[in-house]
Structures are given as C-alpha cells and as structure tokens.
Amino acid sequence: MASLSRNLGSFRHLCLRNRLCKIYDIRAVTSNNSFSRGQAMGQLPAVYMLSRRDSSSLLAKNYPEFEMFQSRHLGPRVKETQAMLEFIGYSDMDSFIGKTVPASIHLKEDLKLDSPLGESQALQKLQEIAQKNAVWKNYIGMGYYNTHMPYTIMRNLFENVGWLTQYTPYQAEISQGRLESLTNYQTMISDMTGLEFSNASLLDEGTAAAEAMTMCVRHNKRTRFYVDVNSHPQTIAVMETRARMLNLDVIVEDAEKMDFSHNDITGVLLQYPDTNGKVQDFGDVISRAHQAKTLVTLATDLLALTLLKSPGELGADIAVGSSQRFGVPLGYGGPHAAFMSTKNTFRRSIPGRLVGVTRDAQGNPAYRLALQTREQHIRRDKATSNICTAQALLANIAAMYAVYHGPEGLKAIGNKVHYGTLLLKEGVRQAGHTLHTDLVFDTVKFLPKGDLTALKQRANEKMVNLRYFQDGWVSVSMDETVSVKDLNDLLTIVGSPKTAEELSGIIGEKPVDSIGQSHLKRTSTYLTHAVFNRYQSETNIVRYMKVLENKDLSLVHSMIPLGSCTMKLNASSELIPCSWNEFASMHPFAPKEQAEGYIEMFKSLEKDLCEITGFDKISFQPNSGAQGEYAGLCTIMAYLSDHGETERNVCLIPISAHGTNPASAQMAGMKIQVIRVAADGAIDKEHLIEMVEKYKDTLACLMVTYPSTHGVFDEDIREICDLIHSHGGLVYLDGANMNAQVGLCRPGDYGADVCHLNLHKTFCIPHGGGGPGMGPIGVKEKLAPYLPGHPVVDPFDSGESSSKSLGVISAGPYGSSLILPISWTYIKMMGPQGLKKASQLAILCANYMSYRLRGHYKTLYTNKNNLVAHEFIVDCRPFKKLANIEAVDIAKRLQDYGKFVFHFSLIPVILDNVEAKCWRSY
C-alpha cells in the first residue's frame, strides 16, 4: 500500500506539473527534470522560469503588444499618441519626426538589433550568461572586499525604487530624506577620518586620490606630487593619467625616501594601511611635508579606522578612500561610493556635492546643497572638478550600514577581521614562510618558503583567489564574511600545521602584534551622534528608512521632467540582476577566466551600443557622464599626440553646453574657446567658422551636445562636423541627449568621432538621488587603440593593453560593472522598434507640452518647423517684467502640487544673462 501511495502521489505530482507547465510555459534551465511536491504547490525553484507563452505561440501572435515589455515601458497608448499628434497638426509619427530630425541625418532603416524578448525570457537569457561567472572566495583585497549587506538595507533601500529613482537633490524641499541620509554619510566620514569637512561621495578611490592631487595644486600652485610606492596600483595609474593631462609631475617613491627640502612638492599621497597590508606611522613624513608647506593626503580604509588612529590625528590634511566594505557589493568593480574629507581650511577647494544644514522660512532646521559656486554647473571650466553625478545611492547604503551597526557594531566587525588576520599571520609563521611586516590590519603578505605552484594548486582546489605578486610574494586580505571554516581553508592553503582553534590558543585574546597593543591604537570616539546609536533594531531601521524615503520625490510619486536624466522607467526586471550573486560577488581583479559571464555581457552590450550609435568600439570604464567626457577628450589628445600634433589643444564649446563640458576640457589639458549661439538656439555657424579659421593650427576638437541643451536639432550638424575635420580637428559629441536620437539618427554616421553615453539617462540605470551613473564612450576605429587601459586587468579584447592607450580613468577596469545588466536588459527587451518608439515619444511629448503651453508661455527656441527636440525652454522674462516673478518662483510653486509636482532644477540656464527653464520629456 505504501508503494502504491507513493506511485499515485508521483502520478498526481506529474499531472500537476504538466498542467502548470502548460498554463505558464515553464521551461527548465537545467538538465534535471525533478519537481518536488512543495514546488508543485507554488514554490517554484529559481531554475524554472515562469512566463507567458513565448512569441511563437498562438496567443503571442494574436496579442503581441500585451506580450512585449515596450508596452509596459512606454507611457502613451496608441489613442493618446494619436491625439497628441493631431493636436500639434500631424496625422502620423513618421511625418512628424520627419519635420523634427534633419533629413540629412535621419536613419533610413531600422537598427540591426535582436528581436525583443519578454521580461522572463530576457532574465532567463541573462541568468544563463551570469552562471558562466565562477564566484570564488576572494582574498585579493586592493581596496575591494567581501561584505554583508544587511538584508533589511537590501530590501528597503538597495532594491527600493523609492530610493533608486530620485534625481540629484537640487531642490531641497522635495529632497529632505536623501539629504539627511547624505548628511549622515558626511558625518560618518568626518568622524572616522578625524577631519572636519567631508563631501557627499566621489566616484571611486582612484579618482578621489586624483581629485586630492588637483586640490593640492589649487592650494599652493606647485606642480610636483609624491605618491607612495605602496599605494594601490590602480590608484597610482589613475593619478598618473590625470597628472599627464594637466602637465603635473607625479613621482612614485617610498615614503621614507621622499625629499621635501626644495619646497617644490605640492602634495603627497600615502596609503594607510598600504597595499601590502602594512600599517605605518607616517608622523615623520607628514611633519617633514608640512615644514615644506606640502599638503598630505592619506588614502585609508574605513573599517581599519575603527581600530587605528584617524588621518586627522596623524596630521593629514585630506583623507580619501572607498566606503565599499560598508555593505556595498563588489560588483566586479562598482559602483562604490568614494569619500574625501579635509580640514575646514580647505572646504571651498573640496570637489563634489556638499550637504549643509540651514533653516527654512519658519526657522526649522533643513538640509540643502551647500557651496555650489565651486561646482561645474556654475563655474564651468573654473570649477574645482567636473564631477556631477557621484555615488549617492551607494553613499546612502554605506551610511545606513553605519547607522544600523552603530559604533560598537562597526568596532566589533573591525576586531573580528583583525583577529582573523592575526590567526592567519601566525599560521603563515608556523608554516615557515617569510612575513612582509609585523603590524597589519586585514592583510598578510608573505614569501612562500617553497614551491609557489603547490600553494596555488591548493588555493584553486578550494576555489580561493589570493593576490600573487610578480616577485613571488603572496597576500591574503580578510573581510567580515570570513568564517572559521574559511580561515581553516586558508591555513590549509598556506600549509599551516595548526588549525584556527589551535592558533587562537597560541596568540591569546590580546596578541602582542595587534593594533590594540600598538601606539597607533585609536582612542578617540566616533559616531557619537544620536542617529548612529538609535537604530540598531530592524524595526527601528526600517521605520527610519521609510521616513526618509517618504520625504522625497521619486518616480514612485510623479514624473520628473528634468531631462532624459531620470525620465525613463527603471523597470523591476532590469534591476533584479543587480542582486544576483553571480554579478554582485565578483572581485574586479579576479582572473578573467572566472568572469566569462561578465565578459560575454560586455561584448553583447558593446555590440548593441555600437549599432545604436554608429561607433566601432566602446569603453565601459568611465563611471559617470562627466568622466566619459574626460575619457573621450583624453582619447582625442592621445590620438593627436601619437600623430605628432601636440600643438593641437584648443576645444571649441558652444555657450549652451553643459557645465561639465568646459570643466572636462580643462581637466584634459585643453584650452577652451566658447562659440556663440544663433537666434534660433543653434550654433552660430559664422562665429564657428571664424574660430575654426583662427585656431586652424591648434584646433583639437569641437565639443557639442546634440540635440542641443536649447532643445533643437541643429540642421547643419553634418556640415559642422565636416568643417572641423577639414581643419584637422575631431568632433566630440556629448551624448546626454541621446534619448532623442536612438533609432532615429547615429552620431557615428553624421560625423562624430567620439561620444559618451549616459546609461543612467538613455539606457535606464536609475539616478539614485545623484548616482550611480555610467558614461561609457564610443569611438570610431581610428581612436580605438587610445581607449583607457588598466594596470591590473586588461580591458582590451586582444588581451594585451595597447601601448597607445590614454592611460587609466577609473579604479575598476570596466567601471561600475554591476549596473550594466540594467542597460543590457533594457535593450534586449525593447528591441529596435521599441528603442525607436521611445525616442519618437520623447520628442512627441515635448512638442505636445510646448503646444499646450502656447498662448501662456513662450517656447524660447524651435526649429524652422516650429518644433523642438525632446526638451524645450520656457521663456519666463515677461513675468519678471509684469509681476517680478522669476523662473525659480514658478518652479517652487509647482512643488506645491503634491504628487503631481514637476521637478525643476533650481539652477537656471544662462542665456545672454537671462534666466530660463528647461522642460524635458521622456
């Protein structure tokens, strides 16, 4: 009877499985056909993909729009689209677009992209790619560490569109939640580093170090900079590239050998702890530097500072580093929030966004962005940096990690990591290897006594990545995820004769070589503010995160018509892969053969982006649009230099350009010549010709945004590109407004040589309240050898870095890899027709709004057909004259309309000293 019951149960189970598979079209992605009774009751395993019938089925053929993602992504329905077309005087989309996009550049055929996939199909395909990544246990270190993101932060912040989709908090009134959280971040950084002033995040540790270098130069006007030879190699490479563009002299030297006697050193960067794990007292070096009026920057580790004296206590002027190990996934290099803190004396020189506290009209405390006159959107080429998008979302995660754990929790984590490191260090000593240094925090470096091959073999057998130096040394960097089992595996790998338990008995609870027994032990307090001591229960932290979220405007509440920046839906199916272990847990310096899934995705996305833009090669290294500008301009400079045209350094930039354009050109070592705009908002062609002739021998490039920030497609863009080329220059196209071009025209076809793409604008990566972003650059074939390289992992397909490479832009070889699946998924689900339709609707919605407002508000610029691109500017000057009402007053008033609020930038566009406002559509 028991056997019969089991057989009947299996039969029922099989029938139920077949019914479910028939209804939902369940397709297994493994060869195993097992399906348990519990799974049959609705608990479907991850290896089964639940979807409607695929596009070949009868239902999909009869109801194609219902099946496709694009119908979910795009807002206007067919009737609404037709109504908008008719309102502005057109019968169909093609005739309307034909009057908007210049005929000379309009694509005559569809993009050659794959047919669109449904959401579950796209995720299934991406999961198959992701599973090609081999996620080993990583102890490579070098500024990147495994960490536990608390699940409550993962669910309620990292995966919460209420936190993901806000725009940069220019408007304080609808940004109080994230501004408070970023204030927590700044407080955390200031406390941990012992310096009074901190910004609200930078892009990564390498670029933060480069920003510190230029900050030193602004302070004392010197041009020579020391870098500790024991800094992370990617940091050194980023700094050398930045220095070369600015004609600065970076000297990589051992800290003890640095000579300050000639009083010509602008600054020095010291790594604390260094890349080898050594914790060094830099007191003497800092003292000698200060005697020569040289500023000192310490690149440091936040977790180490729970136990070590802070940079401020050691006398440093600036501290930089990454907050990645405060709960942010490795993500094969990013995104991660870097930090910078400094003494109050240098507060006006610090780059990046700053959050300050003020009082509102009723006298209540309020948060707002502070000291904005340092930034690119105001000072342009005179700005402290070109940085615009930073890493706000990741900064908020790191801040909430500190809030959740509190000072005692963070110190406990630091002690756990440190004690595990000391156990490993003793095991290495017991194995007879040669230790590199005595005082360490989390990294043990040693020279194996015997054959390194055997040690590597043991590591590979346990799927463990260590850091192997070219001279035969090995290092192991510990982190908060290391268990006793992991530690015993490491001890086996290094050949220790004793286990972790036995070694603990040897070194005791307070090892003599611990930080706690050294003169560098931290005794100062940190994170004493109430916010870091109130939310250590999940109930409290969830409520706190929800309170902050509800103070902000995001796409959860309303549209945000501030340009292509955040006007895309950030679909759940696009965001889901960011939480997958196969993507999230990859170390950026893991062997390439372990990252085959990532590499396949990079190549697939590169192929699609090249087809969309008309370029031949893509670099994913830049971490933001501004970094993409910098990378693209450096590519041009490297190309010109390689061709013996070093005198070409003039960059022509229309006055209507984004503020990042002149700031980036300055960083790339270029001289800037502003080009006027004509009455219709297009480039003043006569003035352009005049300047091209004037600088014909020194012209490097034209930097142009297309469509322009004035909201028009310049009719002469192809002729303008030809003009620049005929005078020996190249054309850089700012891709911020690609939202109006995809599927309609391609920059590479009408004359651009290089272009950056804001993936957090056109390709659906959420803005996160001010980051993360991605600014990959596309180039024509002749510029490909000059794209960014990397000193640790070669991003070039050939496997050998090009000797012509411009250098290194970001700390990670592929930038913020973890968020690239978002854009990959978006493109695969939209397909060529969907992408084209998105651009068409962006232009249509903008024109519909413009027409609706006519008679009440004047659209400042239109083309010859009285049409705009995907954005337009409203002329508010009449209201100033009539009622002393300015653009900012209108923007503030619109905020009073609750969830229907229109999100405006508080920063006006300056047009011949007249304030106006940008409206953009999606």
Short mmCIF file of C-alpha atoms in Angstrom, two decimals, residues 522-805:
data_model
loop_
_atom_site.label_atom_id
_atom_site.label_comp_id
_atom_site.label_asym_id
_atom_site.label_seq_id
_atom_site.Cartn_x
_atom_site.Cartn_y
_atom_site.Cartn_z
CA ARG A 522 42.59 54.50 18.20
CA THR A 523 41.44 56.04 21.46
CA SER A 524 39.24 58.82 20.08
CA THR A 525 35.48 58.32 19.85
CA TYR A 526 33.46 58.28 16.65
CA LEU A 527 29.83 58.16 15.51
CA THR A 528 28.58 59.66 18.77
CA HIS A 529 25.64 61.42 17.11
CA ALA A 530 22.26 60.03 18.14
CA VAL A 531 21.45 58.79 14.63
CA PHE A 532 24.25 56.21 14.90
CA ASN A 533 23.07 54.98 18.30
CA ARG A 534 19.30 54.72 17.89
CA TYR A 535 18.51 52.31 15.05
CA GLN A 536 20.21 49.02 15.87
CA SER A 537 16.95 47.02 15.74
CA GLU A 538 15.39 46.09 12.41
CA THR A 539 12.06 47.63 13.41
CA ASN A 540 13.68 50.99 14.04
CA ILE A 541 15.94 50.98 10.94
CA VAL A 542 13.05 50.03 8.64
CA ARG A 543 10.93 52.84 10.03
CA TYR A 544 13.81 55.29 9.72
CA MET A 545 14.45 54.37 6.09
CA LYS A 546 10.75 54.69 5.31
CA VAL A 547 10.50 58.10 6.99
CA LEU A 548 13.41 59.38 4.89
CA GLU A 549 12.04 57.82 1.70
CA ASN A 550 8.66 59.48 2.20
CA LYS A 551 10.22 62.94 2.42
CA ASP A 552 11.49 62.69 -1.16
CA LEU A 553 10.05 62.91 -4.63
CA SER A 554 10.80 59.94 -6.88
CA LEU A 555 9.19 58.17 -9.81
CA VAL A 556 7.05 56.41 -7.19
CA HIS A 557 5.23 59.71 -6.74
CA SER A 558 5.30 61.53 -10.07
CA MET A 559 7.05 62.25 -13.31
CA ILE A 560 10.33 64.15 -13.14
CA PRO A 561 10.60 66.32 -16.25
CA LEU A 562 14.19 67.39 -15.72
CA GLY A 563 15.56 65.91 -18.89
CA SER A 564 16.49 62.48 -20.06
CA CYS A 565 18.31 62.03 -16.74
CA THR A 566 15.55 60.21 -14.88
CA MET A 567 12.59 60.20 -17.19
CA LYS A 568 13.00 56.52 -18.01
CA LEU A 569 11.09 53.85 -16.17
CA ASN A 570 13.59 51.86 -14.10
CA ALA A 571 11.83 48.54 -14.55
CA SER A 572 11.95 45.83 -11.88
CA SER A 573 13.04 43.24 -14.43
CA GLU A 574 16.04 45.43 -15.30
CA LEU A 575 17.03 45.92 -11.65
CA ILE A 576 16.70 42.33 -10.45
CA PRO A 577 20.07 41.08 -11.84
CA CYS A 578 21.95 43.60 -9.68
CA SER A 579 21.11 41.40 -6.69
CA TRP A 580 22.30 38.16 -8.27
CA ASN A 581 25.31 36.66 -6.55
CA GLU A 582 26.96 35.84 -9.88
CA PHE A 583 27.18 39.56 -10.67
CA ALA A 584 27.35 41.09 -7.19
CA SER A 585 30.15 38.97 -5.68
CA MET A 586 32.80 39.17 -8.42
CA HIS A 587 36.09 40.82 -7.43
CA PRO A 588 37.27 43.23 -10.17
CA PHE A 589 40.75 41.69 -10.17
CA ALA A 590 39.68 38.06 -10.25
CA PRO A 591 41.22 36.10 -13.14
CA LYS A 592 39.39 36.85 -16.39
CA GLU A 593 38.57 33.20 -16.94
CA GLN A 594 36.34 33.39 -13.83
CA ALA A 595 34.41 36.33 -15.31
CA GLU A 596 33.33 34.80 -18.61
CA GLY A 597 29.72 35.78 -17.98
CA TYR A 598 30.61 39.40 -17.41
CA ILE A 599 32.87 39.45 -20.47
CA GLU A 600 30.11 37.95 -22.64
CA MET A 601 27.65 40.56 -21.39
CA PHE A 602 30.17 43.38 -22.02
CA LYS A 603 30.68 42.22 -25.61
CA SER A 604 26.94 41.84 -26.22
CA LEU A 605 26.19 45.31 -24.81
CA GLU A 606 29.11 46.80 -26.73
CA LYS A 607 27.80 45.32 -29.97
CA ASP A 608 24.35 46.78 -29.37
CA LEU A 609 25.63 50.20 -28.36
CA CYS A 610 27.90 50.35 -31.42
CA GLU A 611 24.91 49.58 -33.63
CA ILE A 612 22.81 52.23 -31.88
CA THR A 613 25.49 54.95 -32.14
CA GLY A 614 27.38 54.08 -35.32
CA PHE A 615 30.70 53.72 -33.50
CA ASP A 616 33.18 50.86 -33.70
CA LYS A 617 34.38 50.39 -30.14
CA ILE A 618 33.12 51.05 -26.60
CA SER A 619 34.98 51.54 -23.31
CA PHE A 620 32.89 50.93 -20.18
CA GLN A 621 35.48 52.36 -17.79
CA PRO A 622 34.07 55.86 -17.11
CA ASN A 623 31.84 55.91 -14.02
CA SER A 624 29.73 58.92 -14.99
CA GLY A 625 28.87 61.16 -17.93
CA ALA A 626 31.43 63.73 -16.80
CA GLN A 627 34.09 61.00 -16.58
CA GLY A 628 33.04 59.90 -20.05
CA GLU A 629 33.66 63.43 -21.31
CA TYR A 630 37.08 63.44 -19.67
CA ALA A 631 37.90 60.00 -21.10
CA GLY A 632 36.74 60.93 -24.59
CA LEU A 633 38.72 64.17 -24.67
CA CYS A 634 41.80 62.37 -23.35
CA THR A 635 41.35 59.83 -26.15
CA ILE A 636 41.41 62.68 -28.67
CA MET A 637 44.52 64.18 -27.08
CA ALA A 638 46.27 60.79 -27.11
CA TYR A 639 45.40 60.32 -30.79
CA LEU A 640 46.69 63.78 -31.74
CA SER A 641 49.88 63.31 -29.74
CA ASP A 642 50.54 59.94 -31.37
CA HIS A 643 50.21 61.64 -34.77
CA GLY A 644 52.72 64.33 -33.86
CA GLU A 645 50.15 67.10 -33.45
CA THR A 646 50.88 68.02 -29.86
CA GLU A 647 50.21 71.69 -30.57
CA ARG A 648 46.51 70.93 -31.12
CA ASN A 649 44.89 71.65 -27.76
CA VAL A 650 42.00 74.07 -28.42
CA CYS A 651 38.49 72.81 -27.70
CA LEU A 652 35.56 74.74 -29.19
CA ILE A 653 32.49 74.60 -26.93
CA PRO A 654 29.11 76.29 -27.60
CA ILE A 655 27.96 78.58 -24.80
CA SER A 656 24.85 76.42 -24.45
CA ALA A 657 26.88 73.35 -23.42
CA HIS A 658 26.51 71.53 -20.11
CA GLY A 659 28.85 72.88 -17.44
CA THR A 660 30.69 69.59 -17.34
CA ASN A 661 31.92 70.17 -20.91
CA PRO A 662 34.32 73.04 -20.21
CA ALA A 663 35.26 71.52 -16.83
CA SER A 664 36.19 68.23 -18.54
CA ALA A 665 38.11 70.00 -21.29
CA GLN A 666 40.15 71.82 -18.68
CA MET A 667 40.93 68.51 -16.93
CA ALA A 668 42.08 67.04 -20.25
CA GLY A 669 44.61 69.85 -20.61
CA MET A 670 42.74 71.74 -23.30
CA LYS A 671 42.27 75.46 -23.91
CA ILE A 672 38.63 76.46 -24.28
CA GLN A 673 37.12 78.77 -26.87
CA VAL A 674 33.42 79.49 -26.43
CA ILE A 675 31.19 79.53 -29.53
CA ARG A 676 28.11 81.73 -29.61
CA VAL A 677 24.61 80.50 -30.44
CA ALA A 678 22.29 81.95 -33.04
CA ALA A 679 18.83 83.41 -32.52
CA ASP A 680 17.20 80.01 -33.11
CA GLY A 681 19.29 78.33 -30.40
CA ALA A 682 21.58 76.52 -32.84
CA ILE A 683 25.34 77.00 -33.09
CA ASP A 684 26.26 80.38 -34.61
CA LYS A 685 27.83 79.00 -37.76
CA GLU A 686 29.53 82.26 -38.74
CA HIS A 687 31.21 82.52 -35.36
CA LEU A 688 32.18 78.85 -35.55
CA ILE A 689 33.82 79.35 -38.97
CA GLU A 690 35.64 82.39 -37.64
CA MET A 691 37.03 80.47 -34.65
CA VAL A 692 37.94 77.43 -36.75
CA GLU A 693 39.97 79.66 -39.04
CA LYS A 694 41.56 81.44 -36.12
CA TYR A 695 42.66 78.18 -34.44
CA LYS A 696 43.20 76.07 -37.56
CA ASP A 697 46.74 75.14 -36.47
CA THR A 698 45.87 74.38 -32.85
CA LEU A 699 42.31 73.06 -33.13
CA ALA A 700 41.86 69.77 -31.27
CA CYS A 701 38.11 69.32 -31.32
CA LEU A 702 34.61 70.66 -31.21
CA MET A 703 32.60 69.53 -28.20
CA VAL A 704 28.90 69.65 -28.98
CA THR A 705 25.70 68.41 -27.32
CA TYR A 706 23.13 67.05 -29.77
CA PRO A 707 20.30 67.83 -29.78
CA SER A 708 21.41 70.99 -28.02
CA THR A 709 20.50 71.89 -24.46
CA HIS A 710 18.29 74.56 -26.06
CA GLY A 711 16.05 71.78 -27.31
CA VAL A 712 16.72 71.86 -31.05
CA PHE A 713 18.26 69.57 -33.64
CA ASP A 714 20.86 71.71 -35.41
CA GLU A 715 20.12 71.38 -39.13
CA ASP A 716 23.79 71.81 -40.07
CA ILE A 717 25.34 69.23 -37.75
CA ARG A 718 26.80 67.14 -40.59
CA GLU A 719 28.32 70.22 -42.25
CA ILE A 720 29.67 71.38 -38.89
CA CYS A 721 31.43 68.04 -38.36
CA ASP A 722 32.89 68.21 -41.87
CA LEU A 723 34.15 71.74 -41.17
CA ILE A 724 36.02 70.59 -38.05
CA HIS A 725 37.51 67.59 -39.85
CA SER A 726 38.68 69.72 -42.76
CA HIS A 727 40.71 71.83 -40.32
CA GLY A 728 42.43 68.89 -38.63
CA GLY A 729 40.16 68.62 -35.59
CA LEU A 730 37.90 65.88 -34.26
CA VAL A 731 34.31 66.01 -33.04
CA TYR A 732 33.29 65.08 -29.51
CA LEU A 733 29.56 64.61 -29.10
CA ASP A 734 28.07 64.89 -25.60
CA GLY A 735 25.59 62.02 -25.53
CA ALA A 736 23.47 63.38 -22.69
CA ASN A 737 20.59 63.87 -25.12
CA MET A 738 20.79 60.52 -26.91
CA ASN A 739 17.26 59.99 -25.65
CA ALA A 740 16.13 61.92 -28.75
CA GLN A 741 18.38 60.05 -31.19
CA VAL A 742 18.18 56.31 -30.56
CA GLY A 743 16.75 54.64 -33.64
CA LEU A 744 16.40 57.98 -35.47
CA CYS A 745 19.99 59.02 -36.15
CA ARG A 746 23.51 57.87 -35.21
CA PRO A 747 26.36 60.18 -34.14
CA GLY A 748 28.94 57.98 -35.82
CA ASP A 749 27.12 58.41 -39.15
CA TYR A 750 26.90 62.19 -39.21
CA GLY A 751 30.47 62.92 -38.23
CA ALA A 752 31.17 62.44 -34.50
CA ASP A 753 34.47 60.74 -33.70
CA VAL A 754 33.77 60.04 -30.04
CA CYS A 755 30.70 60.24 -27.83
CA HIS A 756 29.85 59.31 -24.27
CA LEU A 757 26.55 57.67 -23.38
CA ASN A 758 24.80 58.37 -20.10
CA LEU A 759 23.47 54.91 -19.32
CA HIS A 760 21.70 56.45 -16.31
CA LYS A 761 19.78 58.64 -18.73
CA THR A 762 19.06 57.00 -22.05
CA PHE A 763 19.52 53.36 -21.01
CA CYS A 764 17.54 53.08 -17.79
CA ILE A 765 20.08 52.92 -14.98
CA PRO A 766 18.31 54.74 -12.11
CA HIS A 767 19.79 58.01 -10.92
CA GLY A 768 19.80 57.02 -7.26
CA GLY A 769 19.44 60.58 -5.96
CA GLY A 770 22.75 61.60 -7.54
CA GLY A 771 24.45 58.42 -8.68
CA PRO A 772 25.41 55.81 -9.64
CA GLY A 773 25.91 56.62 -13.27
CA MET A 774 27.79 55.19 -16.20
CA GLY A 775 29.38 57.16 -19.04
CA PRO A 776 30.92 54.66 -21.48
CA ILE A 777 32.48 56.19 -24.57
CA GLY A 778 32.05 55.07 -28.16
CA VAL A 779 34.74 55.82 -30.73
CA LYS A 780 35.48 55.34 -34.41
CA GLU A 781 38.02 52.68 -35.32
CA LYS A 782 40.97 55.07 -35.58
CA LEU A 783 40.56 56.06 -31.92
CA ALA A 784 40.13 52.54 -30.52
CA PRO A 785 43.83 51.95 -29.64
CA TYR A 786 43.76 55.05 -27.42
CA LEU A 787 40.92 53.94 -25.14
CA PRO A 788 41.54 53.52 -21.37
CA GLY A 789 43.65 50.61 -20.19
CA HIS A 790 44.29 49.24 -16.69
CA PRO A 791 47.38 48.10 -14.75
CA VAL A 792 45.78 45.01 -13.18
CA VAL A 793 43.13 43.64 -15.57
CA ASP A 794 43.45 44.43 -19.25
CA PRO A 795 40.12 45.64 -20.69
CA PHE A 796 41.29 45.32 -24.31
CA ASP A 797 39.90 42.35 -26.27
CA SER A 798 43.33 41.38 -27.51
CA GLY A 799 44.49 40.53 -24.01
CA GLU A 800 47.34 42.97 -24.35
CA SER A 801 46.91 46.60 -23.36
CA SER A 802 47.53 48.98 -26.22
CA SER A 803 50.76 50.89 -25.89
CA LYS A 804 48.84 53.85 -27.28
CA SER A 805 46.22 53.85 -24.51
#
